[in-house]
Amino acid sequence: MKASIVLVVLGTSGLFSCAKDNPEKALTLENSTVLFGSYYDECGGEQCIEIYKLDTVTQSLSEDTKDDYPTSASPYDGTYVARTTAEFDAVKDLVQQIPLTLLAKEGVVIGQPDAGDWGGYYLEVQNGEERRYWLIDTKKENLPAYLHSFTDVLRARLNQLQ
Protein backbone atom coordinates (compact mmCIF):
# COMPACT_ATOMS: atom_id res chain seq x y z
CA MET A 1 0.00 0.00 0.00
CA LYS A 2 2.74 2.50 0.99
CA ALA A 3 4.76 1.59 -2.09
CA SER A 4 1.82 2.36 -4.39
CA ILE A 5 1.32 5.76 -2.73
CA VAL A 6 5.00 6.57 -3.25
CA LEU A 7 4.72 5.56 -6.91
CA VAL A 8 1.67 7.76 -7.39
CA VAL A 9 3.43 10.74 -5.79
CA LEU A 10 6.57 10.21 -7.84
CA GLY A 11 4.57 9.69 -11.01
CA THR A 12 2.49 12.83 -10.60
CA SER A 13 5.51 14.97 -9.71
CA GLY A 14 6.84 14.20 -13.17
CA LEU A 15 3.66 15.64 -14.69
CA PHE A 16 4.37 19.01 -13.14
CA SER A 17 8.06 19.13 -14.03
CA CYS A 18 7.30 19.40 -17.77
CA ALA A 19 6.37 23.06 -17.39
CA LYS A 20 9.81 23.81 -15.95
CA ASP A 21 11.49 22.06 -18.87
CA ASN A 22 9.49 24.03 -21.44
CA PRO A 23 8.31 27.28 -19.79
CA GLU A 24 7.22 28.97 -23.03
CA LYS A 25 4.55 26.28 -23.49
CA ALA A 26 3.08 26.50 -19.99
CA LEU A 27 0.62 29.17 -18.95
CA THR A 28 1.10 29.87 -15.26
CA LEU A 29 -0.44 32.20 -12.72
CA GLU A 30 2.89 33.36 -11.30
CA ASN A 31 3.86 36.89 -12.42
CA SER A 32 0.72 37.21 -14.49
CA THR A 33 -1.92 39.76 -15.33
CA VAL A 34 -5.51 38.67 -14.81
CA LEU A 35 -8.48 40.39 -16.40
CA PHE A 36 -11.76 39.57 -14.73
CA GLY A 37 -15.26 40.90 -14.68
CA SER A 38 -18.88 40.47 -15.54
CA TYR A 39 -21.07 41.54 -18.43
CA TYR A 40 -24.77 41.72 -19.31
CA ASP A 41 -26.13 42.47 -22.77
CA GLU A 42 -29.75 43.33 -21.93
CA CYS A 43 -28.86 45.96 -19.37
CA GLY A 44 -28.66 49.71 -19.00
CA GLY A 45 -26.01 51.79 -17.34
CA GLU A 46 -22.33 51.69 -16.47
CA GLN A 47 -22.70 48.63 -14.22
CA CYS A 48 -23.56 46.35 -17.19
CA ILE A 49 -19.94 45.65 -18.11
CA GLU A 50 -17.25 45.70 -15.43
CA ILE A 51 -13.78 44.45 -16.42
CA TYR A 52 -10.76 44.80 -14.12
CA LYS A 53 -7.04 44.25 -14.65
CA LEU A 54 -5.14 42.69 -11.76
CA ASP A 55 -1.37 42.87 -12.25
CA THR A 56 0.59 40.62 -9.91
CA VAL A 57 3.95 42.09 -10.94
CA THR A 58 3.15 45.74 -10.26
CA GLN A 59 0.64 44.77 -7.55
CA SER A 60 -2.00 47.03 -9.00
CA LEU A 61 -5.65 46.98 -9.96
CA SER A 62 -7.21 48.96 -12.81
CA GLU A 63 -10.73 49.26 -14.17
CA ASP A 64 -11.67 49.30 -17.84
CA THR A 65 -13.42 52.47 -19.02
CA LYS A 66 -14.44 51.29 -22.52
CA ASP A 67 -17.08 48.87 -21.21
CA ASP A 68 -17.24 46.92 -24.47
CA TYR A 69 -19.17 43.66 -24.55
CA PRO A 70 -16.66 40.74 -24.54
CA THR A 71 -16.85 38.27 -27.42
CA SER A 72 -15.40 34.87 -28.11
CA ALA A 73 -13.67 36.19 -31.24
CA SER A 74 -10.73 37.82 -29.44
CA PRO A 75 -9.37 38.73 -26.00
CA TYR A 76 -10.75 41.88 -24.38
CA ASP A 77 -9.10 45.14 -25.42
CA GLY A 78 -9.69 47.68 -22.70
CA THR A 79 -8.58 51.11 -21.59
CA TYR A 80 -7.73 51.08 -17.89
CA VAL A 81 -7.59 53.58 -15.03
CA ALA A 82 -5.96 52.82 -11.69
CA ARG A 83 -7.97 51.79 -8.66
CA THR A 84 -6.82 52.12 -5.05
CA THR A 85 -4.30 49.99 -3.19
CA ALA A 86 -7.07 48.99 -0.78
CA GLU A 87 -9.13 47.66 -3.70
CA PHE A 88 -6.10 45.74 -4.99
CA ASP A 89 -5.67 44.22 -1.52
CA ALA A 90 -9.34 43.18 -1.50
CA VAL A 91 -9.03 41.15 -4.71
CA LYS A 92 -5.36 40.14 -4.96
CA ASP A 93 -6.12 36.59 -3.80
CA LEU A 94 -8.27 35.99 -6.87
CA VAL A 95 -5.23 34.81 -8.81
CA GLN A 96 -4.67 31.89 -6.41
CA GLN A 97 -8.35 30.92 -6.71
CA ILE A 98 -8.20 30.26 -10.47
CA PRO A 99 -8.42 26.49 -11.00
CA LEU A 100 -5.36 25.12 -12.79
CA THR A 101 -7.73 22.83 -14.71
CA LEU A 102 -9.08 25.93 -16.44
CA LEU A 103 -5.63 26.85 -17.79
CA ALA A 104 -5.57 23.59 -19.75
CA LYS A 105 -9.17 23.96 -20.99
CA GLU A 106 -9.58 24.10 -24.73
CA GLY A 107 -12.13 26.56 -26.02
CA VAL A 108 -13.20 30.00 -24.91
CA VAL A 109 -16.89 29.65 -23.99
CA ILE A 110 -17.85 27.67 -20.88
CA GLY A 111 -21.55 27.04 -20.43
CA GLN A 112 -23.98 29.50 -22.02
CA PRO A 113 -22.87 32.90 -20.75
CA ASP A 114 -25.57 35.59 -21.05
CA ALA A 115 -27.75 33.30 -23.18
CA GLY A 116 -30.86 34.07 -21.14
CA ASP A 117 -29.89 37.58 -20.05
CA TRP A 118 -28.29 36.23 -16.86
CA GLY A 119 -24.88 37.61 -17.71
CA GLY A 120 -21.45 36.11 -17.98
CA TYR A 121 -18.01 36.34 -16.42
CA TYR A 122 -14.92 37.33 -18.34
CA LEU A 123 -11.57 35.88 -17.26
CA GLU A 124 -8.19 36.25 -18.93
CA VAL A 125 -4.70 35.24 -17.88
CA GLN A 126 -1.68 36.91 -19.49
CA ASN A 127 1.80 35.63 -18.75
CA GLY A 128 4.55 36.89 -21.00
CA GLU A 129 3.43 36.29 -24.57
CA GLU A 130 0.89 33.67 -23.52
CA ARG A 131 -2.68 34.96 -23.32
CA ARG A 132 -5.82 32.87 -22.66
CA TYR A 133 -9.36 34.04 -22.02
CA TRP A 134 -12.75 32.57 -21.22
CA LEU A 135 -16.39 33.64 -21.26
CA ILE A 136 -17.95 31.81 -18.32
CA ASP A 137 -21.62 31.25 -17.54
CA THR A 138 -22.94 32.71 -14.29
CA LYS A 139 -25.35 29.79 -13.77
CA LYS A 140 -23.66 26.97 -11.87
CA GLU A 141 -25.86 24.29 -13.44
CA ASN A 142 -24.24 25.16 -16.79
CA LEU A 143 -20.67 24.87 -15.44
CA PRO A 144 -18.32 21.98 -14.71
CA ALA A 145 -17.94 21.31 -10.97
CA TYR A 146 -14.32 22.52 -10.88
CA LEU A 147 -15.53 26.09 -11.56
CA HIS A 148 -18.25 26.27 -8.89
CA SER A 149 -16.18 27.57 -5.98
CA PHE A 150 -14.14 29.85 -8.26
CA THR A 151 -17.25 31.56 -9.64
CA ASP A 152 -18.46 32.06 -6.05
CA VAL A 153 -15.18 33.82 -5.22
CA LEU A 154 -15.27 35.80 -8.47
CA ARG A 155 -18.81 37.03 -7.75
CA ALA A 156 -17.79 38.02 -4.21
CA ARG A 157 -14.70 39.94 -5.41
CA LEU A 158 -16.73 41.77 -8.05
CA ASN A 159 -19.28 42.75 -5.42
CA GLN A 160 -16.46 44.12 -3.24
CA LEU A 161 -15.40 46.44 -6.06
CA GLN A 162 -18.83 47.98 -6.65
PDB file of C-alpha atoms in Angstrom:
ATOM      1  CA  MET A   1       0.000   0.000   0.000  1.00  0.00           C
ATOM      2  CA  LYS A   2       2.736   2.503   0.992  1.00  0.00           C
ATOM      3  CA  ALA A   3       4.757   1.590  -2.092  1.00  0.00           C
ATOM      4  CA  SER A   4       1.821   2.365  -4.395  1.00  0.00           C
ATOM      5  CA  ILE A   5       1.317   5.762  -2.725  1.00  0.00           C
ATOM      6  CA  VAL A   6       4.996   6.571  -3.246  1.00  0.00           C
ATOM      7  CA  LEU A   7       4.720   5.562  -6.912  1.00  0.00           C
ATOM      8  CA  VAL A   8       1.667   7.760  -7.395  1.00  0.00           C
ATOM      9  CA  VAL A   9       3.426  10.741  -5.787  1.00  0.00           C
ATOM     10  CA  LEU A  10       6.569  10.212  -7.838  1.00  0.00           C
ATOM     11  CA  GLY A  11       4.567   9.689 -11.015  1.00  0.00           C
ATOM     12  CA  THR A  12       2.491  12.830 -10.602  1.00  0.00           C
ATOM     13  CA  SER A  13       5.508  14.965  -9.710  1.00  0.00           C
ATOM     14  CA  GLY A  14       6.839  14.197 -13.174  1.00  0.00           C
ATOM     15  CA  LEU A  15       3.662  15.638 -14.685  1.00  0.00           C
ATOM     16  CA  PHE A  16       4.368  19.013 -13.136  1.00  0.00           C
ATOM     17  CA  SER A  17       8.058  19.129 -14.029  1.00  0.00           C
ATOM     18  CA  CYS A  18       7.297  19.399 -17.766  1.00  0.00           C
ATOM     19  CA  ALA A  19       6.373  23.060 -17.394  1.00  0.00           C
ATOM     20  CA  LYS A  20       9.807  23.810 -15.954  1.00  0.00           C
ATOM     21  CA  ASP A  21      11.493  22.061 -18.870  1.00  0.00           C
ATOM     22  CA  ASN A  22       9.493  24.034 -21.443  1.00  0.00           C
ATOM     23  CA  PRO A  23       8.311  27.282 -19.793  1.00  0.00           C
ATOM     24  CA  GLU A  24       7.219  28.966 -23.031  1.00  0.00           C
ATOM     25  CA  LYS A  25       4.554  26.282 -23.485  1.00  0.00           C
ATOM     26  CA  ALA A  26       3.084  26.502 -19.992  1.00  0.00           C
ATOM     27  CA  LEU A  27       0.622  29.173 -18.952  1.00  0.00           C
ATOM     28  CA  THR A  28       1.103  29.865 -15.260  1.00  0.00           C
ATOM     29  CA  LEU A  29      -0.436  32.201 -12.725  1.00  0.00           C
ATOM     30  CA  GLU A  30       2.893  33.357 -11.302  1.00  0.00           C
ATOM     31  CA  ASN A  31       3.858  36.891 -12.417  1.00  0.00           C
ATOM     32  CA  SER A  32       0.717  37.207 -14.486  1.00  0.00           C
ATOM     33  CA  THR A  33      -1.918  39.758 -15.329  1.00  0.00           C
ATOM     34  CA  VAL A  34      -5.506  38.671 -14.807  1.00  0.00           C
ATOM     35  CA  LEU A  35      -8.476  40.388 -16.396  1.00  0.00           C
ATOM     36  CA  PHE A  36     -11.761  39.568 -14.733  1.00  0.00           C
ATOM     37  CA  GLY A  37     -15.258  40.898 -14.680  1.00  0.00           C
ATOM     38  CA  SER A  38     -18.883  40.473 -15.541  1.00  0.00           C
ATOM     39  CA  TYR A  39     -21.070  41.539 -18.430  1.00  0.00           C
ATOM     40  CA  TYR A  40     -24.772  41.720 -19.310  1.00  0.00           C
ATOM     41  CA  ASP A  41     -26.129  42.468 -22.773  1.00  0.00           C
ATOM     42  CA  GLU A  42     -29.748  43.325 -21.931  1.00  0.00           C
ATOM     43  CA  CYS A  43     -28.859  45.956 -19.373  1.00  0.00           C
ATOM     44  CA  GLY A  44     -28.664  49.707 -18.999  1.00  0.00           C
ATOM     45  CA  GLY A  45     -26.008  51.790 -17.341  1.00  0.00           C
ATOM     46  CA  GLU A  46     -22.328  51.694 -16.469  1.00  0.00           C
ATOM     47  CA  GLN A  47     -22.702  48.633 -14.225  1.00  0.00           C
ATOM     48  CA  CYS A  48     -23.562  46.355 -17.186  1.00  0.00           C
ATOM     49  CA  ILE A  49     -19.940  45.654 -18.106  1.00  0.00           C
ATOM     50  CA  GLU A  50     -17.247  45.697 -15.434  1.00  0.00           C
ATOM     51  CA  ILE A  51     -13.782  44.454 -16.418  1.00  0.00           C
ATOM     52  CA  TYR A  52     -10.764  44.802 -14.123  1.00  0.00           C
ATOM     53  CA  LYS A  53      -7.045  44.254 -14.655  1.00  0.00           C
ATOM     54  CA  LEU A  54      -5.145  42.693 -11.762  1.00  0.00           C
ATOM     55  CA  ASP A  55      -1.369  42.875 -12.252  1.00  0.00           C
ATOM     56  CA  THR A  56       0.589  40.616  -9.905  1.00  0.00           C
ATOM     57  CA  VAL A  57       3.955  42.089 -10.940  1.00  0.00           C
ATOM     58  CA  THR A  58       3.154  45.744 -10.257  1.00  0.00           C
ATOM     59  CA  GLN A  59       0.645  44.774  -7.555  1.00  0.00           C
ATOM     60  CA  SER A  60      -2.001  47.035  -8.997  1.00  0.00           C
ATOM     61  CA  LEU A  61      -5.655  46.983  -9.955  1.00  0.00           C
ATOM     62  CA  SER A  62      -7.206  48.962 -12.808  1.00  0.00           C
ATOM     63  CA  GLU A  63     -10.726  49.256 -14.170  1.00  0.00           C
ATOM     64  CA  ASP A  64     -11.675  49.299 -17.835  1.00  0.00           C
ATOM     65  CA  THR A  65     -13.421  52.467 -19.016  1.00  0.00           C
ATOM     66  CA  LYS A  66     -14.445  51.292 -22.516  1.00  0.00           C
ATOM     67  CA  ASP A  67     -17.083  48.870 -21.210  1.00  0.00           C
ATOM     68  CA  ASP A  68     -17.245  46.923 -24.471  1.00  0.00           C
ATOM     69  CA  TYR A  69     -19.171  43.657 -24.546  1.00  0.00           C
ATOM     70  CA  PRO A  70     -16.662  40.741 -24.538  1.00  0.00           C
ATOM     71  CA  THR A  71     -16.850  38.275 -27.418  1.00  0.00           C
ATOM     72  CA  SER A  72     -15.399  34.866 -28.107  1.00  0.00           C
ATOM     73  CA  ALA A  73     -13.670  36.191 -31.244  1.00  0.00           C
ATOM     74  CA  SER A  74     -10.730  37.816 -29.440  1.00  0.00           C
ATOM     75  CA  PRO A  75      -9.373  38.734 -25.999  1.00  0.00           C
ATOM     76  CA  TYR A  76     -10.750  41.876 -24.376  1.00  0.00           C
ATOM     77  CA  ASP A  77      -9.099  45.137 -25.418  1.00  0.00           C
ATOM     78  CA  GLY A  78      -9.689  47.682 -22.697  1.00  0.00           C
ATOM     79  CA  THR A  79      -8.578  51.106 -21.588  1.00  0.00           C
ATOM     80  CA  TYR A  80      -7.729  51.083 -17.894  1.00  0.00           C
ATOM     81  CA  VAL A  81      -7.587  53.576 -15.035  1.00  0.00           C
ATOM     82  CA  ALA A  82      -5.963  52.823 -11.693  1.00  0.00           C
ATOM     83  CA  ARG A  83      -7.971  51.790  -8.656  1.00  0.00           C
ATOM     84  CA  THR A  84      -6.818  52.123  -5.047  1.00  0.00           C
ATOM     85  CA  THR A  85      -4.305  49.990  -3.195  1.00  0.00           C
ATOM     86  CA  ALA A  86      -7.070  48.990  -0.779  1.00  0.00           C
ATOM     87  CA  GLU A  87      -9.130  47.664  -3.700  1.00  0.00           C
ATOM     88  CA  PHE A  88      -6.102  45.736  -4.989  1.00  0.00           C
ATOM     89  CA  ASP A  89      -5.666  44.221  -1.519  1.00  0.00           C
ATOM     90  CA  ALA A  90      -9.336  43.183  -1.505  1.00  0.00           C
ATOM     91  CA  VAL A  91      -9.027  41.151  -4.709  1.00  0.00           C
ATOM     92  CA  LYS A  92      -5.363  40.142  -4.964  1.00  0.00           C
ATOM     93  CA  ASP A  93      -6.117  36.588  -3.799  1.00  0.00           C
ATOM     94  CA  LEU A  94      -8.274  35.992  -6.870  1.00  0.00           C
ATOM     95  CA  VAL A  95      -5.227  34.807  -8.811  1.00  0.00           C
ATOM     96  CA  GLN A  96      -4.667  31.886  -6.411  1.00  0.00           C
ATOM     97  CA  GLN A  97      -8.348  30.920  -6.715  1.00  0.00           C
ATOM     98  CA  ILE A  98      -8.198  30.256 -10.468  1.00  0.00           C
ATOM     99  CA  PRO A  99      -8.423  26.490 -11.003  1.00  0.00           C
ATOM    100  CA  LEU A 100      -5.363  25.121 -12.789  1.00  0.00           C
ATOM    101  CA  THR A 101      -7.733  22.827 -14.707  1.00  0.00           C
ATOM    102  CA  LEU A 102      -9.076  25.933 -16.441  1.00  0.00           C
ATOM    103  CA  LEU A 103      -5.630  26.852 -17.787  1.00  0.00           C
ATOM    104  CA  ALA A 104      -5.568  23.592 -19.753  1.00  0.00           C
ATOM    105  CA  LYS A 105      -9.166  23.964 -20.985  1.00  0.00           C
ATOM    106  CA  GLU A 106      -9.580  24.099 -24.731  1.00  0.00           C
ATOM    107  CA  GLY A 107     -12.131  26.562 -26.017  1.00  0.00           C
ATOM    108  CA  VAL A 108     -13.203  30.001 -24.911  1.00  0.00           C
ATOM    109  CA  VAL A 109     -16.887  29.646 -23.985  1.00  0.00           C
ATOM    110  CA  ILE A 110     -17.847  27.672 -20.881  1.00  0.00           C
ATOM    111  CA  GLY A 111     -21.552  27.043 -20.433  1.00  0.00           C
ATOM    112  CA  GLN A 112     -23.979  29.497 -22.020  1.00  0.00           C
ATOM    113  CA  PRO A 113     -22.875  32.904 -20.752  1.00  0.00           C
ATOM    114  CA  ASP A 114     -25.567  35.590 -21.047  1.00  0.00           C
ATOM    115  CA  ALA A 115     -27.746  33.295 -23.184  1.00  0.00           C
ATOM    116  CA  GLY A 116     -30.858  34.068 -21.136  1.00  0.00           C
ATOM    117  CA  ASP A 117     -29.894  37.580 -20.053  1.00  0.00           C
ATOM    118  CA  TRP A 118     -28.291  36.228 -16.859  1.00  0.00           C
ATOM    119  CA  GLY A 119     -24.875  37.606 -17.714  1.00  0.00           C
ATOM    120  CA  GLY A 120     -21.448  36.111 -17.982  1.00  0.00           C
ATOM    121  CA  TYR A 121     -18.012  36.337 -16.424  1.00  0.00           C
ATOM    122  CA  TYR A 122     -14.916  37.332 -18.338  1.00  0.00           C
ATOM    123  CA  LEU A 123     -11.566  35.878 -17.263  1.00  0.00           C
ATOM    124  CA  GLU A 124      -8.192  36.253 -18.928  1.00  0.00           C
ATOM    125  CA  VAL A 125      -4.695  35.240 -17.875  1.00  0.00           C
ATOM    126  CA  GLN A 126      -1.676  36.905 -19.489  1.00  0.00           C
ATOM    127  CA  ASN A 127       1.796  35.632 -18.753  1.00  0.00           C
ATOM    128  CA  GLY A 128       4.549  36.894 -20.997  1.00  0.00           C
ATOM    129  CA  GLU A 129       3.431  36.295 -24.569  1.00  0.00           C
ATOM    130  CA  GLU A 130       0.892  33.667 -23.518  1.00  0.00           C
ATOM    131  CA  ARG A 131      -2.679  34.961 -23.317  1.00  0.00           C
ATOM    132  CA  ARG A 132      -5.821  32.868 -22.658  1.00  0.00           C
ATOM    133  CA  TYR A 133      -9.363  34.041 -22.016  1.00  0.00           C
ATOM    134  CA  TRP A 134     -12.751  32.569 -21.219  1.00  0.00           C
ATOM    135  CA  LEU A 135     -16.390  33.638 -21.257  1.00  0.00           C
ATOM    136  CA  ILE A 136     -17.953  31.814 -18.319  1.00  0.00           C
ATOM    137  CA  ASP A 137     -21.620  31.250 -17.541  1.00  0.00           C
ATOM    138  CA  THR A 138     -22.940  32.712 -14.287  1.00  0.00           C
ATOM    139  CA  LYS A 139     -25.348  29.793 -13.766  1.00  0.00           C
ATOM    140  CA  LYS A 140     -23.657  26.968 -11.870  1.00  0.00           C
ATOM    141  CA  GLU A 141     -25.856  24.289 -13.438  1.00  0.00           C
ATOM    142  CA  ASN A 142     -24.238  25.162 -16.787  1.00  0.00           C
ATOM    143  CA  LEU A 143     -20.669  24.872 -15.444  1.00  0.00           C
ATOM    144  CA  PRO A 144     -18.321  21.979 -14.708  1.00  0.00           C
ATOM    145  CA  ALA A 145     -17.938  21.311 -10.971  1.00  0.00           C
ATOM    146  CA  TYR A 146     -14.317  22.518 -10.884  1.00  0.00           C
ATOM    147  CA  LEU A 147     -15.535  26.090 -11.556  1.00  0.00           C
ATOM    148  CA  HIS A 148     -18.254  26.274  -8.885  1.00  0.00           C
ATOM    149  CA  SER A 149     -16.175  27.574  -5.980  1.00  0.00           C
ATOM    150  CA  PHE A 150     -14.139  29.848  -8.256  1.00  0.00           C
ATOM    151  CA  THR A 151     -17.246  31.559  -9.641  1.00  0.00           C
ATOM    152  CA  ASP A 152     -18.458  32.064  -6.050  1.00  0.00           C
ATOM    153  CA  VAL A 153     -15.177  33.820  -5.220  1.00  0.00           C
ATOM    154  CA  LEU A 154     -15.270  35.795  -8.468  1.00  0.00           C
ATOM    155  CA  ARG A 155     -18.809  37.026  -7.753  1.00  0.00           C
ATOM    156  CA  ALA A 156     -17.793  38.025  -4.210  1.00  0.00           C
ATOM    157  CA  ARG A 157     -14.704  39.936  -5.409  1.00  0.00           C
ATOM    158  CA  LEU A 158     -16.727  41.773  -8.053  1.00  0.00           C
ATOM    159  CA  ASN A 159     -19.284  42.752  -5.416  1.00  0.00           C
ATOM    160  CA  GLN A 160     -16.465  44.118  -3.245  1.00  0.00           C
ATOM    161  CA  LEU A 161     -15.397  46.444  -6.061  1.00  0.00           C
ATOM    162  CA  GLN A 162     -18.829  47.979  -6.651  1.00  0.00           C
TER     163      GLN A 162
END
